[in-house]
Short mmCIF file of C-alpha atoms in Angstrom, two decimals:
data_model
loop_
_atom_site.label_atom_id
_atom_site.label_comp_id
_atom_site.label_asym_id
_atom_site.label_seq_id
_atom_site.Cartn_x
_atom_site.Cartn_y
_atom_site.Cartn_z
CA UNK A 173 21.25 170.36 62.00
CA UNK A 174 18.21 168.64 63.55
CA UNK A 175 17.61 164.88 63.10
CA UNK A 176 15.89 164.74 59.31
CA UNK A 177 19.27 166.63 57.89
CA UNK A 178 21.94 165.16 59.68
CA UNK A 179 20.21 161.51 58.20
CA UNK A 180 20.39 163.40 54.80
CA UNK A 181 23.66 164.39 55.10
CA UNK A 182 25.40 160.58 56.13
CA UNK A 183 23.41 159.28 53.28
CA UNK A 184 24.31 162.00 50.77
CA UNK A 185 28.48 161.24 50.60
CA UNK A 186 28.62 157.71 50.22
CA UNK A 187 32.63 157.25 48.94
CA UNK A 188 34.41 159.33 51.13
CA UNK A 189 33.58 157.91 54.70
CA UNK A 190 32.59 154.36 53.68
CA UNK A 191 35.25 153.16 51.78
CA UNK A 192 37.90 153.93 54.83
CA UNK A 193 36.47 151.29 57.24
CA UNK A 194 36.72 147.67 55.89
CA UNK A 195 33.76 145.47 55.05
CA UNK A 196 33.89 142.95 58.38
CA UNK A 197 32.08 139.94 56.92
CA UNK A 198 30.46 138.49 60.12
CA UNK A 199 29.21 142.15 61.97
CA UNK A 200 27.67 142.50 58.15
CA UNK A 201 25.73 138.82 57.73
CA UNK A 202 24.98 139.27 61.71
CA UNK A 203 23.32 142.66 61.36
CA UNK A 204 21.33 141.59 58.28
CA UNK A 205 19.97 138.75 58.87
CA UNK A 206 19.11 139.88 62.81
CA UNK A 207 17.36 142.86 61.32
CA UNK A 208 15.49 140.70 58.53
CA UNK A 209 14.31 137.93 61.65
CA UNK A 210 13.19 140.56 63.67
CA UNK A 211 11.52 142.23 60.73
CA UNK A 212 9.93 139.14 60.54
CA UNK A 213 8.50 138.82 63.82
CA UNK A 214 7.61 142.33 63.71
CA UNK A 215 5.37 141.60 61.04
CA UNK A 216 3.40 139.27 62.51
CA UNK A 217 3.31 141.18 66.08
CA UNK A 218 1.56 144.35 64.43
CA UNK A 219 -0.97 142.14 62.72
CA UNK A 220 -1.54 140.64 65.79
CA UNK A 221 -2.14 144.17 67.56
CA UNK A 222 -4.26 145.05 64.84
CA UNK A 223 -6.16 142.49 64.21
CA UNK A 224 -7.07 142.28 68.28
CA UNK A 225 -7.53 145.56 68.04
CA UNK A 226 -10.16 145.59 65.83
CA UNK A 227 -11.83 142.21 66.94
CA UNK A 228 -11.94 144.40 70.49
CA UNK A 229 -13.66 147.64 68.66
CA UNK A 230 -15.86 145.25 67.17
CA UNK A 231 -16.71 143.42 69.89
CA UNK A 232 -17.69 146.74 72.03
CA UNK A 233 -19.05 148.52 69.15
CA UNK A 234 -21.85 145.25 68.01
CA UNK A 235 -22.65 143.82 71.48
CA UNK A 236 -23.07 146.93 73.60
CA UNK A 237 -26.30 147.77 71.11
CA UNK A 238 -27.84 144.99 71.20
CA UNK A 239 -29.71 142.53 73.61
CA UNK A 240 -31.81 139.36 73.97
CA UNK A 241 -34.91 137.91 75.64
CA UNK A 242 -35.04 134.67 76.29
CA UNK A 243 -38.44 133.44 76.72
CA UNK A 244 -38.73 130.09 79.32
CA UNK A 245 -42.41 129.08 79.78
CA UNK A 246 -44.78 126.14 79.97
CA UNK A 247 -45.74 125.37 75.75
CA UNK A 248 -49.11 127.49 76.67
CA UNK A 249 -47.66 130.32 78.25
CA UNK A 250 -44.60 131.21 75.67
CA UNK A 251 -46.68 132.92 73.14
CA UNK A 252 -48.54 134.80 75.49
CA UNK A 253 -45.26 135.97 77.41
CA UNK A 254 -43.45 136.63 74.02
CA UNK A 255 -46.30 138.94 73.11
CA UNK A 256 -46.33 140.93 76.48
CA UNK A 257 -42.47 141.20 76.27
CA UNK A 258 -42.32 142.59 73.01
CA UNK A 259 -45.09 145.22 73.97
CA UNK A 260 -42.91 145.97 77.00
CA UNK A 261 -40.02 146.67 75.07
CA UNK A 262 -41.96 148.24 72.30
CA UNK A 263 -42.73 151.44 75.08
CA UNK A 264 -39.20 150.82 76.91
CA UNK A 265 -36.93 153.78 75.97
CA UNK A 266 -33.66 153.49 74.15
CA UNK A 267 -35.10 150.00 72.71
CA UNK A 268 -34.64 150.68 68.82
CA UNK A 269 -36.55 147.67 67.60
CA UNK A 270 -37.03 144.54 68.68
CA UNK A 271 -38.92 141.37 67.20
CA UNK A 272 -39.07 137.45 67.98
CA UNK A 273 -36.58 135.17 66.05
CA UNK A 274 -38.51 132.90 63.94
CA UNK A 275 -37.61 129.06 63.40
CA UNK A 276 -35.27 129.19 60.51
CA UNK A 277 -33.10 131.70 62.47
CA UNK A 278 -33.02 129.69 65.21
CA UNK A 279 -31.69 126.65 63.28
CA UNK A 280 -29.33 129.08 62.08
CA UNK A 281 -28.18 130.06 65.32
CA UNK A 282 -27.89 126.20 67.11
CA UNK A 283 -26.28 124.39 63.79
CA UNK A 284 -22.76 124.95 64.35
CA UNK A 285 -23.65 123.09 68.15
CA UNK A 286 -26.80 120.59 66.97
CA UNK A 287 -25.88 119.81 62.71
CA UNK A 288 -28.44 121.02 60.30
CA UNK A 289 -32.01 119.59 60.13
CA UNK A 290 -32.85 120.15 63.91
CA UNK A 291 -36.18 118.86 64.56
CA UNK A 292 -36.46 122.29 66.61
CA UNK A 293 -40.86 121.55 67.18
CA UNK A 294 -39.61 118.23 69.34
CA UNK A 295 -37.61 120.93 71.22
CA UNK A 296 -38.29 122.98 74.33
CA UNK A 297 -36.60 125.39 72.63
CA UNK A 298 -37.28 128.99 74.65
CA UNK A 299 -38.12 131.83 71.81
CA UNK A 300 -35.69 134.65 71.86
CA UNK A 301 -36.57 138.41 70.88
CA UNK A 302 -33.80 140.56 69.37
CA UNK A 303 -33.24 144.08 70.44
CA UNK A 304 -32.01 146.82 69.08
CA UNK A 305 -30.78 149.58 71.35
CA UNK A 306 -29.60 152.74 71.49
CA UNK A 307 -27.32 154.83 74.48
CA UNK A 308 -30.29 155.21 76.31
CA UNK A 309 -31.56 151.92 76.87
CA UNK A 310 -31.99 150.77 80.51
CA UNK A 311 -31.44 147.50 80.87
CA UNK A 312 -31.64 147.30 84.72
CA UNK A 313 -35.79 149.42 84.52
CA UNK A 314 -35.82 146.48 81.81
CA UNK A 315 -35.20 143.88 84.12
CA UNK A 316 -37.95 145.09 86.67
CA UNK A 317 -40.64 145.61 84.26
CA UNK A 318 -40.24 142.09 82.76
CA UNK A 319 -40.34 140.36 86.00
CA UNK A 320 -43.36 142.24 87.08
CA UNK A 321 -45.36 141.86 83.54
CA UNK A 322 -43.68 138.54 81.87
CA UNK A 323 -42.19 136.77 84.22
CA UNK A 324 -40.38 134.03 82.10
CA UNK A 325 -38.92 136.73 80.44
CA UNK A 326 -34.93 137.16 80.68
CA UNK A 327 -33.01 140.03 79.61
CA UNK A 328 -29.80 138.94 78.35
CA UNK A 329 -27.75 142.28 77.66
CA UNK A 330 -24.18 140.39 77.09
CA UNK A 331 -22.21 142.34 79.66
CA UNK A 332 -21.61 139.20 81.41
CA UNK A 333 -19.65 137.48 78.69
CA UNK A 334 -18.94 141.00 76.46
CA UNK A 335 -17.01 142.24 79.27
CA UNK A 336 -14.16 139.53 79.62
CA UNK A 337 -14.09 138.95 75.76
CA UNK A 338 -13.00 142.72 75.22
CA UNK A 339 -10.60 142.16 78.15
CA UNK A 340 -9.06 139.61 76.86
CA UNK A 341 -8.65 141.30 72.84
CA UNK A 342 -7.39 144.36 74.78
CA UNK A 343 -4.53 142.25 77.33
CA UNK A 344 -3.90 140.73 73.33
CA UNK A 345 -3.71 143.80 71.41
CA UNK A 346 -1.32 145.00 74.67
CA UNK A 347 1.26 141.86 74.25
CA UNK A 348 1.42 142.73 70.58
CA UNK A 349 2.27 146.47 71.29
CA UNK A 350 4.75 145.14 73.99
CA UNK A 351 6.17 142.57 71.51
CA UNK A 352 7.03 145.31 69.10
CA UNK A 353 8.62 147.52 71.61
CA UNK A 354 10.34 144.27 72.48
CA UNK A 355 11.26 144.01 68.78
CA UNK A 356 12.49 147.57 68.48
CA UNK A 357 14.48 146.82 71.41
CA UNK A 358 16.25 143.47 70.92
CA UNK A 359 17.14 145.29 67.22
CA UNK A 360 18.92 148.28 68.82
CA UNK A 361 20.71 146.13 70.89
CA UNK A 362 21.75 143.29 68.27
CA UNK A 363 23.05 146.42 66.37
CA UNK A 364 25.06 147.87 69.23
CA UNK A 365 26.59 144.84 69.91
CA UNK A 366 27.43 144.41 66.28
CA UNK A 367 28.75 147.88 65.61
CA UNK A 368 31.15 147.82 68.99
CA UNK A 369 32.24 144.95 67.46
CA UNK A 370 33.13 146.37 64.23
CA UNK A 371 34.40 149.34 65.83
CA UNK A 372 36.84 147.92 68.30
CA UNK A 373 37.90 145.41 65.25
CA UNK A 374 38.70 148.93 63.48
CA UNK A 375 40.15 151.21 66.63
CA UNK A 376 43.65 151.48 65.03
CA UNK A 377 41.93 153.05 61.22
CA UNK A 378 40.16 155.40 63.92
CA UNK A 379 43.30 156.63 65.80
CA UNK A 380 44.84 157.28 62.13
CA UNK A 381 41.68 158.88 60.94
CA UNK A 382 41.92 161.14 64.03
CA UNK A 383 45.71 161.81 63.72
CA UNK A 384 45.05 162.87 59.96
CA UNK A 385 42.65 165.54 60.89
CA UNK A 386 39.55 163.64 60.67
CA UNK A 387 36.46 165.16 62.53
CA UNK A 388 34.08 162.90 64.64
CA UNK A 389 31.17 162.87 62.12
CA UNK A 390 33.42 161.90 59.46
CA UNK A 391 34.59 158.71 60.99
CA UNK A 392 30.97 158.16 62.76
CA UNK A 393 29.14 158.64 59.43
CA UNK A 394 31.19 155.78 58.15
CA UNK A 395 29.84 153.29 60.28
CA UNK A 396 26.57 154.73 60.98
CA UNK A 397 26.05 154.13 56.61
CA UNK A 398 27.04 150.64 56.21
CA UNK A 399 24.88 149.67 59.74
CA UNK A 400 21.76 151.34 58.93
CA UNK A 401 22.19 149.80 55.19
CA UNK A 402 22.52 146.65 56.41
CA UNK A 403 19.83 146.83 59.02
CA UNK A 404 17.58 148.29 56.31
CA UNK A 405 18.32 145.60 53.73
CA UNK A 406 17.40 143.05 56.14
CA UNK A 407 14.32 144.52 57.26
CA UNK A 408 12.89 145.05 54.13
CA UNK A 409 13.71 141.11 52.98
CA UNK A 410 12.37 140.34 56.40
CA UNK A 411 9.38 142.86 56.11
CA UNK A 412 8.50 141.09 52.48
CA UNK A 413 8.64 137.11 53.80
CA UNK A 414 6.45 138.21 56.85
CA UNK A 415 3.83 140.10 54.28
CA UNK A 416 4.04 136.81 52.21
CA UNK A 417 3.52 134.64 54.66
CA UNK A 418 0.64 136.60 56.24
CA UNK A 419 -0.84 136.43 52.95
CA UNK A 420 -0.76 133.03 52.50
CA UNK A 421 -2.16 132.27 56.02
CA UNK A 422 -5.66 130.32 55.58
CA UNK A 423 -9.10 132.69 55.94
CA UNK A 424 -11.11 132.21 58.55
CA UNK A 425 -13.24 134.75 58.35
CA UNK A 426 -16.98 133.22 58.47
CA UNK A 427 -16.05 130.31 59.98
CA UNK A 428 -17.78 129.36 63.09
CA UNK A 429 -18.24 133.29 63.69
CA UNK A 430 -14.56 133.64 64.03
CA UNK A 431 -14.24 137.36 64.58
CA UNK A 432 -11.53 138.42 62.00
CA UNK A 433 -8.18 137.06 60.55
CA UNK A 434 -4.54 138.13 60.51
CA UNK A 435 -4.60 140.24 58.16
CA UNK A 436 -4.07 143.71 57.41
CA UNK A 437 -6.48 147.16 56.48
CA UNK A 438 -4.77 150.26 54.50
CA UNK A 439 -3.34 151.24 58.57
CA UNK A 440 -1.72 147.99 58.62
CA UNK A 441 -0.32 147.62 55.53
CA UNK A 442 1.61 151.74 56.05
CA UNK A 443 2.51 150.48 59.42
CA UNK A 444 3.86 147.09 57.68
CA UNK A 445 6.29 149.31 55.39
CA UNK A 446 7.10 151.30 57.84
CA UNK A 447 8.63 148.45 59.35
CA UNK A 448 12.05 148.78 57.44
CA UNK A 449 12.08 152.70 57.80
CA UNK A 450 11.86 151.92 61.99
CA UNK A 451 14.53 149.23 61.71
CA UNK A 452 16.50 151.64 60.13
CA UNK A 453 15.92 154.64 62.23
CA UNK A 454 16.93 152.43 65.20
CA UNK A 455 20.00 151.29 63.66
CA UNK A 456 21.06 154.87 62.40
CA UNK A 457 20.68 156.01 66.20
CA UNK A 458 22.52 152.87 67.93
CA UNK A 459 25.09 153.11 65.67
CA UNK A 460 25.78 156.81 65.88
CA UNK A 461 25.43 156.46 69.75
CA UNK A 462 27.81 153.83 70.13
CA UNK A 463 30.32 155.22 67.37
CA UNK A 464 30.27 158.51 69.04
CA UNK A 465 31.19 156.81 72.53
CA UNK A 466 33.63 154.75 70.57
CA UNK A 467 35.02 158.04 68.81
CA UNK A 468 35.50 160.14 71.83
CA UNK A 469 37.97 157.84 73.70
CA UNK A 470 40.21 158.66 71.05
CA UNK A 471 41.97 162.41 71.39
CA UNK B 1425 52.82 178.48 64.95
CA UNK B 1426 53.43 176.00 67.50
CA UNK B 1427 54.46 176.82 71.13
CA UNK B 1428 55.58 174.50 73.57
CA UNK B 1429 55.64 176.96 77.18
CA UNK B 1430 56.87 175.69 80.35
CA UNK B 1431 55.76 172.11 79.60
CA UNK B 1432 55.83 169.01 81.72
CA UNK B 1433 54.98 165.43 80.70
CA UNK B 1434 54.67 162.17 82.82
CA UNK B 1435 53.42 159.41 83.56
CA UNK B 1436 53.27 156.82 86.35
CA UNK B 1437 53.96 159.29 88.62
CA UNK B 1438 57.60 160.29 87.06
CA UNK B 1439 58.27 163.58 84.46
CA UNK B 1440 59.27 162.54 81.75
CA UNK B 1441 60.28 166.23 81.12
CA UNK B 1442 60.32 169.40 83.13
CA UNK B 1443 59.89 173.02 82.25
CA UNK B 1444 60.75 172.31 78.75
CA UNK B 1445 59.99 175.39 76.12
CA UNK B 1446 59.71 175.31 72.45
CA UNK B 1447 58.58 177.15 69.68
CA UNK B 1448 58.04 176.74 65.99
CA UNK B 1449 57.96 179.58 63.97
CA UNK B 1450 57.51 180.01 60.15
CA UNK B 1451 60.44 178.74 58.45
CA UNK B 1452 62.58 177.32 61.37
CA UNK B 1453 64.13 174.57 60.91
CA UNK B 1454 64.59 172.13 64.37
CA UNK B 1455 65.99 168.80 64.58
CA UNK B 1456 65.33 166.59 67.50
CA UNK B 1457 67.99 164.17 69.06
CA UNK B 1458 68.19 162.32 72.70
CA UNK B 1459 68.63 159.14 73.58
CA UNK B 1460 66.22 156.70 73.00
CA UNK B 1461 63.34 156.83 75.30
CA UNK B 1462 64.20 160.46 76.03
CA UNK B 1463 60.83 161.46 75.25
CA UNK B 1464 61.63 162.99 71.42
CA UNK B 1465 58.33 160.93 70.37
CA UNK B 1466 55.73 162.63 73.37
CA UNK B 1467 57.35 165.56 72.54
CA UNK B 1468 56.54 165.77 68.80
CA UNK B 1469 52.97 164.19 69.89
CA UNK B 1470 52.23 166.83 72.16
CA UNK B 1471 52.72 169.36 69.40
CA UNK B 1472 50.07 167.99 67.32
CA UNK B 1473 48.16 167.28 70.44
CA UNK B 1474 47.71 163.69 70.44
CA UNK B 1475 48.78 164.26 74.03
CA UNK B 1476 48.11 166.83 77.00
CA UNK B 1477 50.78 167.70 78.98
CA UNK B 1478 51.05 167.56 82.86
CA UNK B 1479 51.34 171.15 82.95
CA UNK B 1480 52.07 173.98 81.34
CA UNK B 1481 50.72 175.17 78.14
CA UNK B 1482 50.60 174.48 74.41
CA UNK B 1483 49.60 177.23 71.61
CA UNK B 1484 49.00 176.13 68.15
CA UNK B 1485 48.47 178.86 65.14
CA UNK B 1486 47.62 181.29 67.69
CA UNK B 1487 44.97 179.16 69.95
CA UNK B 1488 45.42 177.98 73.13
CA UNK B 1489 45.24 174.05 72.88
CA UNK B 1490 43.13 173.61 76.12
CA UNK B 1491 40.48 175.93 74.27
CA UNK B 1492 39.81 173.48 71.32
CA UNK B 1493 37.36 171.47 70.65
CA UNK B 1494 37.27 168.00 68.84
CA UNK B 1495 36.67 169.26 65.48
CA UNK B 1496 38.84 172.58 66.38
CA UNK B 1497 41.82 169.85 66.84
CA UNK B 1498 41.03 168.01 63.74
CA UNK B 1499 41.24 171.27 62.09
CA UNK B 1500 44.80 172.03 63.57
CA UNK B 1501 45.72 168.59 62.68
CA UNK B 1502 44.99 169.49 58.71
CA UNK B 1503 48.05 172.03 59.06
CA UNK B 1504 50.69 170.15 60.67
CA UNK B 1505 51.89 167.39 58.48
CA UNK B 1506 53.21 164.46 60.45
CA UNK B 1507 55.37 161.37 59.46
CA UNK B 1508 54.94 158.88 62.46
CA UNK B 1509 58.20 156.58 63.15
CA UNK B 1510 55.45 153.16 62.50
CA UNK B 1511 53.97 154.86 59.46
CA UNK B 1512 50.31 154.81 60.57
CA UNK B 1513 47.98 153.46 57.37
CA UNK B 1514 44.95 152.29 56.62
CA UNK B 1515 45.89 148.91 55.34
CA UNK B 1516 43.11 147.95 52.95
CA UNK B 1517 43.69 151.12 50.92
CA UNK B 1518 46.36 151.52 48.32
CA UNK B 1519 49.23 153.70 48.82
CA UNK B 1520 47.48 156.07 46.34
CA UNK B 1521 44.23 156.18 49.15
CA UNK B 1522 46.21 156.43 52.08
CA UNK B 1523 48.37 159.51 50.83
CA UNK B 1524 45.18 160.71 49.51
CA UNK B 1525 43.26 160.01 53.03
CA UNK B 1526 43.87 163.55 54.28
CA UNK B 1527 42.30 165.39 51.40
CA UNK B 1528 39.34 163.39 51.57
CA UNK B 1529 38.78 163.67 55.21
CA UNK B 1530 39.02 167.38 54.96
CA UNK B 1531 36.45 167.23 51.99
CA UNK B 1532 38.54 168.04 49.28
CA UNK B 1533 38.84 166.17 46.16
CA UNK B 1534 42.22 165.36 45.92
CA UNK B 1535 43.69 165.94 42.24
CA UNK B 1536 44.88 163.13 40.58
CA UNK B 1537 47.85 164.97 38.83
CA UNK B 1538 48.92 166.16 42.07
CA UNK B 1539 48.71 163.08 43.33
CA UNK B 1540 50.44 161.04 40.83
CA UNK B 1541 53.11 164.28 41.07
CA UNK B 1542 53.95 163.37 44.45
CA UNK B 1543 53.98 159.57 44.72
CA UNK B 1544 56.32 160.05 41.55
CA UNK B 1545 58.51 162.31 43.74
CA UNK B 1546 59.10 160.47 46.44
CA UNK B 1547 59.50 157.20 43.58
CA UNK B 1548 56.35 154.84 44.61
CA UNK B 1549 54.55 155.63 41.12
CA UNK B 1550 55.14 152.06 40.18
CA UNK B 1551 53.64 151.32 43.67
CA UNK B 1552 50.62 153.53 43.75
CA UNK B 1553 48.05 150.58 43.87
CA UNK B 1554 50.18 148.24 46.72
CA UNK B 1555 48.79 147.85 50.06
CA UNK B 1556 51.07 148.97 52.56
CA UNK B 1557 51.82 146.09 53.77
CA UNK B 1558 53.61 145.30 50.38
CA UNK B 1559 55.56 147.93 50.86
CA UNK B 1560 59.33 147.75 52.11
CA UNK B 1561 60.03 150.23 55.33
CA UNK B 1562 61.97 152.38 53.23
CA UNK B 1563 58.90 152.83 50.98
CA UNK B 1564 56.29 152.75 53.85
CA UNK B 1565 58.53 155.86 54.72
CA UNK B 1566 58.10 157.56 51.51
CA UNK B 1567 54.74 157.09 51.35
CA UNK B 1568 54.04 158.47 55.18
CA UNK B 1569 56.10 161.39 53.84
CA UNK B 1570 54.32 162.10 50.57
CA UNK B 1571 50.72 161.73 52.68
CA UNK B 1572 51.91 164.55 55.73
CA UNK B 1573 52.51 167.00 53.01
CA UNK B 1574 49.58 166.53 50.40
CA UNK B 1575 47.78 169.15 52.71
CA UNK B 1576 50.34 171.92 52.16
CA UNK B 1577 51.21 171.95 55.82
CA UNK B 1578 52.08 174.87 57.50
CA UNK B 1579 54.51 172.77 60.25
CA UNK B 1580 55.89 169.09 59.31
CA UNK B 1581 56.99 166.83 62.02
CA UNK B 1582 58.78 163.74 60.97
CA UNK B 1583 59.53 161.36 63.78
CA UNK B 1584 62.69 159.34 62.37
CA UNK B 1585 61.71 159.95 58.78
CA UNK B 1586 65.20 158.50 57.19
CA UNK B 1587 65.26 155.40 59.51
CA UNK B 1588 64.43 153.03 56.99
CA UNK B 1589 65.83 154.62 53.59
CA UNK B 1590 68.99 154.11 52.14
CA UNK B 1591 70.96 157.36 52.07
CA UNK B 1592 70.36 158.55 48.67
CA UNK B 1593 66.86 158.65 49.39
CA UNK B 1594 67.34 160.33 52.68
CA UNK B 1595 69.24 163.14 51.11
CA UNK B 1596 65.99 163.27 48.69
CA UNK B 1597 63.34 163.72 51.81
CA UNK B 1598 66.02 166.16 53.22
CA UNK B 1599 66.28 168.28 50.60
CA UNK B 1600 62.58 168.67 50.19
CA UNK B 1601 62.33 169.20 53.42
CA UNK B 1602 64.36 172.11 52.95
CA UNK B 1603 62.67 173.31 49.84
CA UNK B 1604 59.87 173.60 52.23
CA UNK B 1605 61.23 175.10 54.67
CA UNK B 1606 62.28 178.08 52.17
CA UNK B 1607 58.59 178.51 51.58
CA UNK B 1608 58.21 179.34 55.10
CA UNK B 1609 57.17 175.96 56.48
CA UNK B 1610 58.04 175.05 60.21
CA UNK B 1611 60.36 171.78 59.72
CA UNK B 1612 60.85 169.93 63.28
CA UNK B 1613 63.02 166.45 62.80
CA UNK B 1614 63.82 164.03 65.79
CA UNK B 1615 66.46 161.81 64.54
CA UNK B 1616 69.49 159.78 65.51
CA UNK B 1617 70.86 160.15 62.39
CA UNK B 1618 73.88 162.69 63.05
CA UNK B 1619 74.96 162.54 59.69
CA UNK B 1620 71.42 163.62 58.43
CA UNK B 1621 71.92 166.65 60.99
CA UNK B 1622 75.32 167.37 59.18
CA UNK B 1623 74.28 167.34 56.12
CA UNK B 1624 71.39 169.31 56.97
CA UNK B 1625 73.10 171.68 58.25
CA UNK B 1626 74.65 172.35 54.83
CA UNK B 1627 71.25 173.00 53.20
CA UNK B 1628 69.22 175.13 55.78
CA UNK B 1629 69.89 176.93 59.12
CA UNK B 1630 68.82 174.37 61.52
CA UNK B 1631 68.56 174.35 65.71
CA UNK B 1632 69.84 171.45 67.04
CA UNK B 1633 68.06 170.44 70.17
CA UNK B 1634 68.59 167.56 72.57
CA UNK B 1635 66.40 165.83 75.63
CA UNK B 1636 68.21 165.33 78.20
CA UNK B 1637 67.60 164.42 81.95
CA UNK B 1638 64.23 165.70 81.03
CA UNK B 1639 64.91 169.36 79.98
CA UNK B 1640 65.28 170.24 76.24
CA UNK B 1641 69.04 171.99 75.74
CA UNK B 1642 70.52 173.50 72.65
CA UNK B 1643 73.30 171.03 71.00
CA UNK B 1644 76.55 172.81 70.57
CA UNK B 1645 79.64 171.42 68.54
CA UNK B 1646 79.81 167.74 70.24
CA UNK B 1647 77.76 167.09 67.26
#
């Protein structure tokens, strides 16, 4: 019998096995409550994991194909060196496009830090050339050419600050994954403790059942079904609360270039819907393992 | 049906009995007597595989008990009806549900009319919905007997089944066991009640065994 068949077998026969075991109030409430809390936390851990994963990917893909050239030259030289730099870029392999940002674009870039209505003409703002590149882009070769032909031009391929940001996002994502694993482990430990308590409290009944000819599977089924359903109930509630809380979070999209909020895409919703299923599966295996061990202590 | 061969059973370094042989064949009727602590209950537990002998072999329905796995033990117990001295009920279930429990664990839906008939026979129709804790000692013992019989077992083991019932009820119980015995069931009753044994001898051909000094002896006319 495979695990799926076993699962169906256990949940198909409600009446007989389950009513043999009396409902124990405190372990029932504890299991439902703890499963709910764990599912609630799992929703946020999942959201964090997915959001940081998206951020990391977005930064990696967007920034890997862009670079900027800053022209820092005296007022009279700036336009000449800008044109020289553009000429060099037009003949540089891997450069898809290159253009000088106009004053409005510069204002937009500086707006979050220096405020609106910036008198750009009165400030020594360097010219910025935006480059869109492909995989053949050779940043090192371009630096050497710019040095020789437009000494006021400095290439920034974002590598210096891109890597630590991506590393940080990746680190947060792995912390999210670790949190999910730990939540699963704590759920398993909690269900095991509750099931152990329930089994100990009902040891006399288990002994009677064995004496009148009950197979281990019958006894185990009673406990497994009960704890799995309790964990499932708690997890559905916890997941629902978690998703509601997530939807009520204020959106941060578009604020100061903030990359993303804690929202779910299609994959996120599917994974969130699987949290109660996963919790039930964890409870199923934890209770089954505990119940089998306890039942086998009796002849 | 059940054979104990050269059984030794001990604990704490002492042997409770040594070299005991017992055979329960179809249609046999045995009484087991002996002083308290002699090992009557232990011998019964060996018969329904609740204990493993220190030495010797237990054979049940043609199979060596040592070769049975846990499911095999469970299936074997379904063919042995046991009336425990302390009854061993599931306290939160009603008497009706307790009596039907062996059928339920075997996956056989209990037929309500058979269940009612059995409860009526042991005089518990009115108490069928009561919890075990609400019953008197005698009522509990009758319910335990009903539970032992509901699977129509091949062997019936009863540990002091009349210990808490009045004389009239003990006669009824004995009559039922005698009837079942005539149908080919093997019966083993552990009891202190010598009057019960004397009465039974007028109904069935019973052998009386006595545990004395760690061995099993056939009791004589001194009963």
